[in-house]
Short mmCIF file of C-alpha atoms and ligand atoms in Angstrom, two decimals:
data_model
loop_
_atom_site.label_atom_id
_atom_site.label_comp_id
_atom_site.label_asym_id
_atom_site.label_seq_id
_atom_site.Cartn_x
_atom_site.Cartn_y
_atom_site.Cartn_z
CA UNK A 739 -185.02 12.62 -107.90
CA UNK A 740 -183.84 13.99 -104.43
CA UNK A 741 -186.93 14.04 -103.00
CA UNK A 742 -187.83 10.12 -104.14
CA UNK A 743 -184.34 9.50 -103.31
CA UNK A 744 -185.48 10.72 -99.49
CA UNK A 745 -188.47 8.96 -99.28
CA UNK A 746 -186.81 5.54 -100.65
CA UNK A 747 -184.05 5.72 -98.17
CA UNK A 748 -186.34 5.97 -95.21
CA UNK A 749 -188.45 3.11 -96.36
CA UNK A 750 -185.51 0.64 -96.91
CA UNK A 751 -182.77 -0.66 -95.18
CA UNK A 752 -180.49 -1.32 -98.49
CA UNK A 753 -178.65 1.52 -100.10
CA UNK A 754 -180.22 4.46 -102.05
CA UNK A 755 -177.65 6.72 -104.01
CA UNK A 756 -178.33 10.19 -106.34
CA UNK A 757 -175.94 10.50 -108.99
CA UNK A 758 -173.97 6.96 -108.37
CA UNK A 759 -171.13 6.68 -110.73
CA UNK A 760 -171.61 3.51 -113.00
CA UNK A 761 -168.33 2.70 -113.30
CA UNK A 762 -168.35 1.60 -109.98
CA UNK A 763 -170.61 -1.20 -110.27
CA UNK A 764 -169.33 -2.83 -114.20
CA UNK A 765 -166.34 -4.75 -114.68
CA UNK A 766 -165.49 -2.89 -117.74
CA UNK A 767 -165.08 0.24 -114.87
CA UNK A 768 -166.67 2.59 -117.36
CA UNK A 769 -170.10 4.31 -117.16
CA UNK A 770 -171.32 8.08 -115.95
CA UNK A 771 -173.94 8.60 -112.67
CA UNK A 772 -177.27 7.13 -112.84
CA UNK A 773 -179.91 9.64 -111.18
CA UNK A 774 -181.14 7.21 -108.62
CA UNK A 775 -179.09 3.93 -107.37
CA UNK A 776 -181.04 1.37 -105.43
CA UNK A 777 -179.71 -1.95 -103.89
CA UNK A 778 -182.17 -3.48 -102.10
CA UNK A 779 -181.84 -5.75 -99.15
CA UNK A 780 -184.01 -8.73 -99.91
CA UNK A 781 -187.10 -9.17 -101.86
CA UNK A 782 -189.77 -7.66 -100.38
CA UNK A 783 -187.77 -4.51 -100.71
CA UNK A 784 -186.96 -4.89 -104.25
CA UNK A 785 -190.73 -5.68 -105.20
CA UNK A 786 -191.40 -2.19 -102.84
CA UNK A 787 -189.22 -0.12 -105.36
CA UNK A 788 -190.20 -1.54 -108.72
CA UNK A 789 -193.96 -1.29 -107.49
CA UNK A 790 -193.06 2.85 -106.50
CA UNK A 791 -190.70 3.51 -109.30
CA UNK A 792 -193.48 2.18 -111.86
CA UNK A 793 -196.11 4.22 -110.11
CA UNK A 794 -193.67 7.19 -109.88
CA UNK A 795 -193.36 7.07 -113.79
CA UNK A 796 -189.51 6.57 -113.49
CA UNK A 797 -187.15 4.36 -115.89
CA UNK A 798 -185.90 1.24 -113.85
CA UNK A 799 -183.08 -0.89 -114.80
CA UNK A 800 -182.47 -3.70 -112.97
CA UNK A 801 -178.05 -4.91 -112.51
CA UNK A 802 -176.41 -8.21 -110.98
CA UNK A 803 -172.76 -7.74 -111.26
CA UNK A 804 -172.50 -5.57 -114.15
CA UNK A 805 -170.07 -7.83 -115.79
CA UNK A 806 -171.77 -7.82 -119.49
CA UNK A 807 -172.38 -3.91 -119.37
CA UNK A 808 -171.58 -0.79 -121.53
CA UNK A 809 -173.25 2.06 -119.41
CA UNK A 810 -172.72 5.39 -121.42
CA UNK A 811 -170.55 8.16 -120.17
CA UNK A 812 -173.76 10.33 -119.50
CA UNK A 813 -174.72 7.87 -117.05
CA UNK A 814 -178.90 6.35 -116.87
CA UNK A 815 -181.82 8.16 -116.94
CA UNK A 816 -184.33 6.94 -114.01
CA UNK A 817 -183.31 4.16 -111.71
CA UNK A 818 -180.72 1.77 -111.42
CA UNK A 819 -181.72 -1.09 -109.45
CA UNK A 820 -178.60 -3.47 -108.45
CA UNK A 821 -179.20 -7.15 -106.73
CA UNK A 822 -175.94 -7.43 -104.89
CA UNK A 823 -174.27 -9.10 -101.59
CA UNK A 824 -177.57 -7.81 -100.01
CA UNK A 825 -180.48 -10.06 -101.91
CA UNK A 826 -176.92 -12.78 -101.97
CA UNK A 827 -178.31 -15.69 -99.85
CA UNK A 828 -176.91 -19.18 -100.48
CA UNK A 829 -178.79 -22.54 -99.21
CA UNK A 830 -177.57 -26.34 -99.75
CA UNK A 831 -180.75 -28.75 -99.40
CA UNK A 832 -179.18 -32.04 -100.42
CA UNK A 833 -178.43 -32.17 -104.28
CA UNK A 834 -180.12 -28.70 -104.57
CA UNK A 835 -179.12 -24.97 -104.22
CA UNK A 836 -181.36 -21.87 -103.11
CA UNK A 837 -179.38 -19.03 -104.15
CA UNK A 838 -180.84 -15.18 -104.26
CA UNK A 839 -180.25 -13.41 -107.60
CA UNK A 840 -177.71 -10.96 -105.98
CA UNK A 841 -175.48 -14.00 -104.93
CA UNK A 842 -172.52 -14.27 -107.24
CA UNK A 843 -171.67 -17.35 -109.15
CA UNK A 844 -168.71 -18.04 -107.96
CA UNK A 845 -170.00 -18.26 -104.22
CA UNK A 846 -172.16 -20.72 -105.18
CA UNK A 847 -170.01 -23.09 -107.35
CA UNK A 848 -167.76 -22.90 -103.95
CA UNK A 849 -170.40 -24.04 -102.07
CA UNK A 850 -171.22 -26.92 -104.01
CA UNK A 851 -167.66 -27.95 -104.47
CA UNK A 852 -167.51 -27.63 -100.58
CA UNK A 853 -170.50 -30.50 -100.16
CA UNK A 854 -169.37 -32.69 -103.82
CA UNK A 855 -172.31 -30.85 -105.99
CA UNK A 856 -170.84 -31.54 -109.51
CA UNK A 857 -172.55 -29.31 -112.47
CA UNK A 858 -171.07 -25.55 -111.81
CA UNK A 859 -167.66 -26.23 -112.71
CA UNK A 860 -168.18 -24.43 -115.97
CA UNK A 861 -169.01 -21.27 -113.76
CA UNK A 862 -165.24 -21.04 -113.15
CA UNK A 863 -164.13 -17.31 -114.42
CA UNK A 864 -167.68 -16.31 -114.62
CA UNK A 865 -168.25 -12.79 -112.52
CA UNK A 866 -171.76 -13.23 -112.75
CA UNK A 867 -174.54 -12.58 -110.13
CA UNK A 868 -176.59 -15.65 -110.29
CA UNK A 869 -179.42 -13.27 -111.67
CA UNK A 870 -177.61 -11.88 -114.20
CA UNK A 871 -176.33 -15.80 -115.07
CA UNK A 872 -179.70 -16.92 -115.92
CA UNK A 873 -180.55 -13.56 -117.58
CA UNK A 874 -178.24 -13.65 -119.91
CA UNK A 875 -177.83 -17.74 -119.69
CA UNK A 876 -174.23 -17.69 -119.09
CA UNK A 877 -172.21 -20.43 -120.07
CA UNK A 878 -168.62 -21.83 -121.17
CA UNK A 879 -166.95 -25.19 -122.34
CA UNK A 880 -170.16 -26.32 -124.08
CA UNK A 881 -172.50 -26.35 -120.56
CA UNK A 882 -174.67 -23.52 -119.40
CA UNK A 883 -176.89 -21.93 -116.80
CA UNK A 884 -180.00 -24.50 -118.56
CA UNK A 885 -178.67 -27.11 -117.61
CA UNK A 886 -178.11 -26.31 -113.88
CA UNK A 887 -182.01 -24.36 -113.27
CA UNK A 888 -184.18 -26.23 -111.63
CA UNK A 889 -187.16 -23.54 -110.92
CA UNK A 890 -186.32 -19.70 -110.91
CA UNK A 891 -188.59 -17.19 -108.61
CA UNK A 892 -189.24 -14.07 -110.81
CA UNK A 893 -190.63 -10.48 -110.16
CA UNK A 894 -192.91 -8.72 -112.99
CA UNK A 895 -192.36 -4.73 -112.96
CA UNK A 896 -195.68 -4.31 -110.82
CA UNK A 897 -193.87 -6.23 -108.25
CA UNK A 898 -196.15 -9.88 -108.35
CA UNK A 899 -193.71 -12.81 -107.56
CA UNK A 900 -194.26 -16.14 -110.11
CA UNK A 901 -191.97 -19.25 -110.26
CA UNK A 902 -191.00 -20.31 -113.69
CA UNK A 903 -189.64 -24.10 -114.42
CA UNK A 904 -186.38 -24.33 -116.52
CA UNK A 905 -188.29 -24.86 -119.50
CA UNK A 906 -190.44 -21.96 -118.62
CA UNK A 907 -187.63 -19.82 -119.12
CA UNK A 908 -186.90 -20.52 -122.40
CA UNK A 909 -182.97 -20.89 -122.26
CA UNK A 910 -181.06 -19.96 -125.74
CA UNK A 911 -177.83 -18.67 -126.55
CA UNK A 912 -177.16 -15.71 -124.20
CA UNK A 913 -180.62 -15.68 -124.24
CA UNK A 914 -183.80 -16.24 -122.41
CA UNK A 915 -187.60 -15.56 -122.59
CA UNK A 916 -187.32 -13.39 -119.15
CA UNK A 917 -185.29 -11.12 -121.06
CA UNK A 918 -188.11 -10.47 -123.46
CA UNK A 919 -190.65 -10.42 -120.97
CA UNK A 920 -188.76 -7.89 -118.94
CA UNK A 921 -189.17 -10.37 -115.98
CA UNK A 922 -186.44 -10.02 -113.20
CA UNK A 923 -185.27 -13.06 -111.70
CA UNK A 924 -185.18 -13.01 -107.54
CA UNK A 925 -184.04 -16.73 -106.51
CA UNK A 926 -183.33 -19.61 -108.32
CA UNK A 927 -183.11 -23.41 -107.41
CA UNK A 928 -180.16 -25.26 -108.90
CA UNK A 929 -179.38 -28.47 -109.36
CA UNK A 930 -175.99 -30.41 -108.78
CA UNK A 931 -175.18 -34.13 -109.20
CA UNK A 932 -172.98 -35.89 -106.23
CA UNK A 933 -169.25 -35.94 -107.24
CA UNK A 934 -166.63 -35.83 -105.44
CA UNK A 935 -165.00 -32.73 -103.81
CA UNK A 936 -161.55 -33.09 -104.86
CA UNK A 937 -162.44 -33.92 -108.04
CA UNK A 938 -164.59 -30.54 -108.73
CA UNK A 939 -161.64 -28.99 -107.38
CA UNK A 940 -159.38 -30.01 -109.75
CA UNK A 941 -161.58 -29.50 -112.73
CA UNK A 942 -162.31 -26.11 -111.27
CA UNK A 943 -158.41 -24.83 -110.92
CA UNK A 944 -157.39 -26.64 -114.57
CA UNK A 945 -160.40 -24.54 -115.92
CA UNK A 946 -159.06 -21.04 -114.00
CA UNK A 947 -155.73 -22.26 -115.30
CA UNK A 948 -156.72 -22.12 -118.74
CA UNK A 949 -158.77 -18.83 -118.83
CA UNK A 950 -156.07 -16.88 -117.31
CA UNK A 951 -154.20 -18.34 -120.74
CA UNK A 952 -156.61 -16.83 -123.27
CA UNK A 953 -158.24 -14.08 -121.56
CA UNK A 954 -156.64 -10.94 -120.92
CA UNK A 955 -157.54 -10.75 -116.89
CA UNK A 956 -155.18 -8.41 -115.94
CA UNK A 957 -157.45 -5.76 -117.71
CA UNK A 958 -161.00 -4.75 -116.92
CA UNK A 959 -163.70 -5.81 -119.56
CA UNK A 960 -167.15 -7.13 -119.87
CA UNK A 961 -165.83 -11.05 -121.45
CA UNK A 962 -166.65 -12.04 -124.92
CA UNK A 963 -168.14 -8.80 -126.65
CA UNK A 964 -169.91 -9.57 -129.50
CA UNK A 965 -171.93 -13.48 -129.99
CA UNK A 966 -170.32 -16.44 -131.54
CA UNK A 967 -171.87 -16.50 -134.97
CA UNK A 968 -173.22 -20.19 -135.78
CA UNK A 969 -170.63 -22.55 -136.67
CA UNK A 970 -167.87 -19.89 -135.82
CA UNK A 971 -165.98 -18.23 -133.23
CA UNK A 972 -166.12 -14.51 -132.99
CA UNK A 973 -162.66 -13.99 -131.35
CA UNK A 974 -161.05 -16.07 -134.26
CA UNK A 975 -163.34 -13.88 -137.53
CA UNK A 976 -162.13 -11.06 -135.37
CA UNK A 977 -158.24 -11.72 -135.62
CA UNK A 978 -158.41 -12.93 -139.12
CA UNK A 979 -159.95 -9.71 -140.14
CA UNK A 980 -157.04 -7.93 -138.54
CA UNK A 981 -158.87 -6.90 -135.33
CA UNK A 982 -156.82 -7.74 -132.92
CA UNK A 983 -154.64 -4.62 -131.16
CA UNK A 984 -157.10 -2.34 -132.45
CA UNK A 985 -157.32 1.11 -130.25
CA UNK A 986 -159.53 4.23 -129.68
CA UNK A 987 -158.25 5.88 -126.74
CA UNK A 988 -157.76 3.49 -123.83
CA UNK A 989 -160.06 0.91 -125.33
CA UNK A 990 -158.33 -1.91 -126.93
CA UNK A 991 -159.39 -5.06 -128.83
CA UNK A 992 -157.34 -7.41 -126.93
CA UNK A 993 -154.07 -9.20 -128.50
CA UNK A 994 -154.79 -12.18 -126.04
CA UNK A 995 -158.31 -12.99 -127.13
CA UNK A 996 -160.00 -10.94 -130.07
CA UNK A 997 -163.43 -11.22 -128.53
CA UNK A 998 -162.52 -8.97 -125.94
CA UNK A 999 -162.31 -5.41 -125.40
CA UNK A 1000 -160.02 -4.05 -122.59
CA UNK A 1001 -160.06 -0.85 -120.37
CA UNK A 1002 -156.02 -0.09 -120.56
CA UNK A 1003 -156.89 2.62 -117.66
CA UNK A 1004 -159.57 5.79 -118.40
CA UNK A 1005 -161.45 4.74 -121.58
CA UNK A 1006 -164.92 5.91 -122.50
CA UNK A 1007 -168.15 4.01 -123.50
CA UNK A 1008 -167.57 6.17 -126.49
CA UNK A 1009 -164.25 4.92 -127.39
CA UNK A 1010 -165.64 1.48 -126.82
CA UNK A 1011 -168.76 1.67 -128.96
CA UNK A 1012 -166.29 3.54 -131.82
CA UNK A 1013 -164.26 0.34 -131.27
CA UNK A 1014 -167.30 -1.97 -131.58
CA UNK A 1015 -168.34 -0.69 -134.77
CA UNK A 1016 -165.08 -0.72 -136.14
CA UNK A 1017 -164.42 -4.20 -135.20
CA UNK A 1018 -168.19 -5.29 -137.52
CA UNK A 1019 -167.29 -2.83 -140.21
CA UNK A 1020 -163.75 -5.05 -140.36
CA UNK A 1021 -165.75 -8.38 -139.72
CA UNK A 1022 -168.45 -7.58 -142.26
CA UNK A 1023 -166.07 -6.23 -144.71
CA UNK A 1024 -163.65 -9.72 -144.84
CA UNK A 1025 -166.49 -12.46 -143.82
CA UNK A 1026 -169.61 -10.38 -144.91
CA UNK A 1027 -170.88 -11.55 -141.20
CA UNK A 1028 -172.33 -8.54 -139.23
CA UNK A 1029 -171.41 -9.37 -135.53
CA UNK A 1030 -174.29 -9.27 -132.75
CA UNK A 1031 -173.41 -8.13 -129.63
CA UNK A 1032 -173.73 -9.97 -126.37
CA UNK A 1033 -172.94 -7.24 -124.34
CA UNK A 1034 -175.74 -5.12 -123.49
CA UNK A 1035 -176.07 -1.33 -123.08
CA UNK A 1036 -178.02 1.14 -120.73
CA UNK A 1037 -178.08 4.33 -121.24
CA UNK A 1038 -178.03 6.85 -124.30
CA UNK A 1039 -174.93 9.35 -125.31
CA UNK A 1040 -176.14 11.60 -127.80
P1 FAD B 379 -175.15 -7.74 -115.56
O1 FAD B 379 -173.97 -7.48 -116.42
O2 FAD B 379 -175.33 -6.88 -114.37
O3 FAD B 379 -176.47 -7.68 -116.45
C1 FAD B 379 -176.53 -8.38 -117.69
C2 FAD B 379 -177.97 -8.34 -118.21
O4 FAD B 379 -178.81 -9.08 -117.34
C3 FAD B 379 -178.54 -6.93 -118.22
O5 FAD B 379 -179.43 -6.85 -119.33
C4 FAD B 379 -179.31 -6.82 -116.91
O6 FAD B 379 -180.38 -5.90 -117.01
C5 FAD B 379 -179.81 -8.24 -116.76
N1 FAD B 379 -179.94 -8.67 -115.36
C6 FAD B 379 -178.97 -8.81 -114.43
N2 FAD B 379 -179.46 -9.31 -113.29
C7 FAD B 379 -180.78 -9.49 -113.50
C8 FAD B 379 -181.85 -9.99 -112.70
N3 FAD B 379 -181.68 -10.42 -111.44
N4 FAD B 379 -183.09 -10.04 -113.24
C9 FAD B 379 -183.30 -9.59 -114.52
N5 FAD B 379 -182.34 -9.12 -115.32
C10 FAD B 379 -181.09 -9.07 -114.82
N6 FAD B 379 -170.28 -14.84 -119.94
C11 FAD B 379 -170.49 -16.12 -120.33
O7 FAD B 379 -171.62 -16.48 -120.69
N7 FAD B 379 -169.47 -17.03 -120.36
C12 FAD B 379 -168.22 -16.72 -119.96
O8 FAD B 379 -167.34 -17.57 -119.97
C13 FAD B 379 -167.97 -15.37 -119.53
N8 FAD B 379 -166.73 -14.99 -119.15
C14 FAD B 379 -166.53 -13.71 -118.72
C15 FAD B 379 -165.24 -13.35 -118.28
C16 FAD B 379 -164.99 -12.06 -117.85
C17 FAD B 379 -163.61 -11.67 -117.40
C18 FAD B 379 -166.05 -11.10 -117.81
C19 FAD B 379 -165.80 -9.70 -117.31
C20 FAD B 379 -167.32 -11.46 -118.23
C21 FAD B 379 -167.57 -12.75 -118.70
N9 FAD B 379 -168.83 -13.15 -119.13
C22 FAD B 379 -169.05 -14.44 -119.53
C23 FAD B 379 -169.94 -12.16 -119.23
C24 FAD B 379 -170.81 -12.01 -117.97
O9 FAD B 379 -170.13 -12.44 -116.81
C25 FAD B 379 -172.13 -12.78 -118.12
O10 FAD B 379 -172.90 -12.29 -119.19
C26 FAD B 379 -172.99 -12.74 -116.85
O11 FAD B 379 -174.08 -13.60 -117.03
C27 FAD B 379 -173.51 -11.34 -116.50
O12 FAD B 379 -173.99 -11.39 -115.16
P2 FAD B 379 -174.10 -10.08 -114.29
O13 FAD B 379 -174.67 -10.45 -112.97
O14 FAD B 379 -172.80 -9.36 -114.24
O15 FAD B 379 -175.18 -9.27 -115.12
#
């Protein structure tokens, strides 16, 4: 991996890493080295390393913000690939929005507060890369990431560029088609409606407000854990089955909001998988519901 990581680093202007600790790039703050860490500095770059990583035969994994991420404590075979601040480009064109998949959410739901763009209020609270947003088609207070896309500019592993419309992407719950077609999203074009500024504001802070009343912030985690089952809330099957305050080492299923699991300071992706199947062994056992998880993982411990 040294000697790819050599050759990589002289090609590219973004960063190349051996042996990059994970936890240093998840909200959760959990997750062992991955061999190779690559954070490309705009697109032609990133097509560059998936094209040489495929040829080179070596697992790629591509990351936004790593805010809906259990990496395992023996880190990631092959490559991590993370769009950050460097592929994080932001550009208003009247009611529209060029943003870079690296670019986080936030940044861009400022921006179009800052020129009365209404439709990315919801974002508020969301520590998402836009990427990783549509990815995963992140969403709260009944609006999502479908209803924002406009067009998204995608990447296949061979490293050909293709623009898909919104309905191309096939937007579900925490779910898109990309996912399954192991397409990565590059740009996207968003859509905002004209509102005014001081009104977005205000929705935005009451919406900040209220998270930072349910959701245990003050902790590092990766948000809601495990998928709302249809018709139901998992945070609320997770506390009537007696969930909530459940520990394995410093991984706790938060009193505040039963949906979440918190880092309380050095826990393990084991502790928190132990925790996970704990929590659907409790869920099944009262509900006979088996939880899905939302979170995803990379990497294997034995
Ligand atoms: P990552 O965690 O880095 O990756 C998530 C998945 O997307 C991975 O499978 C990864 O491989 C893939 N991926 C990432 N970027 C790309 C890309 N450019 N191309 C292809 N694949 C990619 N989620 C909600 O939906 N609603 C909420 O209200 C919400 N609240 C949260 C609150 C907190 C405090 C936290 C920590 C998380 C919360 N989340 C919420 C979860 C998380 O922010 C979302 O799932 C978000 O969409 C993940 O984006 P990311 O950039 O961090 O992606």
């Amino acid at each position: 991996m040294k000697d790819l990581a050599a050759y990589l680093a002289r090609r590219l202007s973004g960063e190349v890493r051996v042996d990059e600790p994970m936890a240093r790039h998840t909200t959760w703050r959990i997750g062992g080295p991955a061999d190779l860490f690559i954070e490309p500095a705009g697109v032609e770059e990133l097509a560059f390393v998936l094209r040489y990583l495929r040829e080179q035969g070596v697992p790629t994994a591509v990351i936004g913000n790593g805010s809906n991420l259990l990496v395992a404590d023996s880190g990631v075979c092959g490559a991590v690939v993370k769009l950050g601040t460097r592929m994080g480009r932001i550009e208003v064109e009247g009611t529209r929005i060029r943003a870079e998949a690296g670019a986080r959410l936030a940044r861009v739901a400022g921006a179009a507060m800052r020129v009365g763009l209404s439709g990315f209020e919801f974002t508020t609270g969301i520590p998402a890369s836009v990427g990783g947003a549509i990815m995963m088609n992140a969403g709260a207070h009944d609006r999502s990431m479908a209803d924002v896309v406009g067009r998204v500019t995608v990447l296949d592993t061979a490293g050909r560029l293709m623009t898909r419309t919104a309905q191309e992407c096939g937007f579900g719950y925490r779910q898109t088609v990309l996912q399954r077609e192991g397409l990565i999203v590059v740009e996207a074009a968003l859509r905002g409606t004209p509102r005014n500024p001081a009104e977005i504001r205000e929705e935005m802070g009451e919406l900040l407000r209220r998270r930072r009343c349910v959701q245990p912030l003050e902790y590092p985690s990766a948000g809601s854990v495990f998928k709302n089952p249809p018709g139901d809330a998992a945070g609320r099957l997770i506390d009537r089955a007696g969930g909530k305050g459940l520990r394995v080492g410093d991984a706790e299923v938060s009193i505040r909001h039963a949906n979440f699991i918190v880092n309380l300071g050095s826990a393990k992706a084991r502790d928190v998988r132990e925790l996970i199947a704990r929590v659907r062994e409790l869920v099944a056992a009262r509900f006979g519901i088996t939880l899905e998880l939302e979170v995803k993982l990379l990497g294997e411990d034995p």
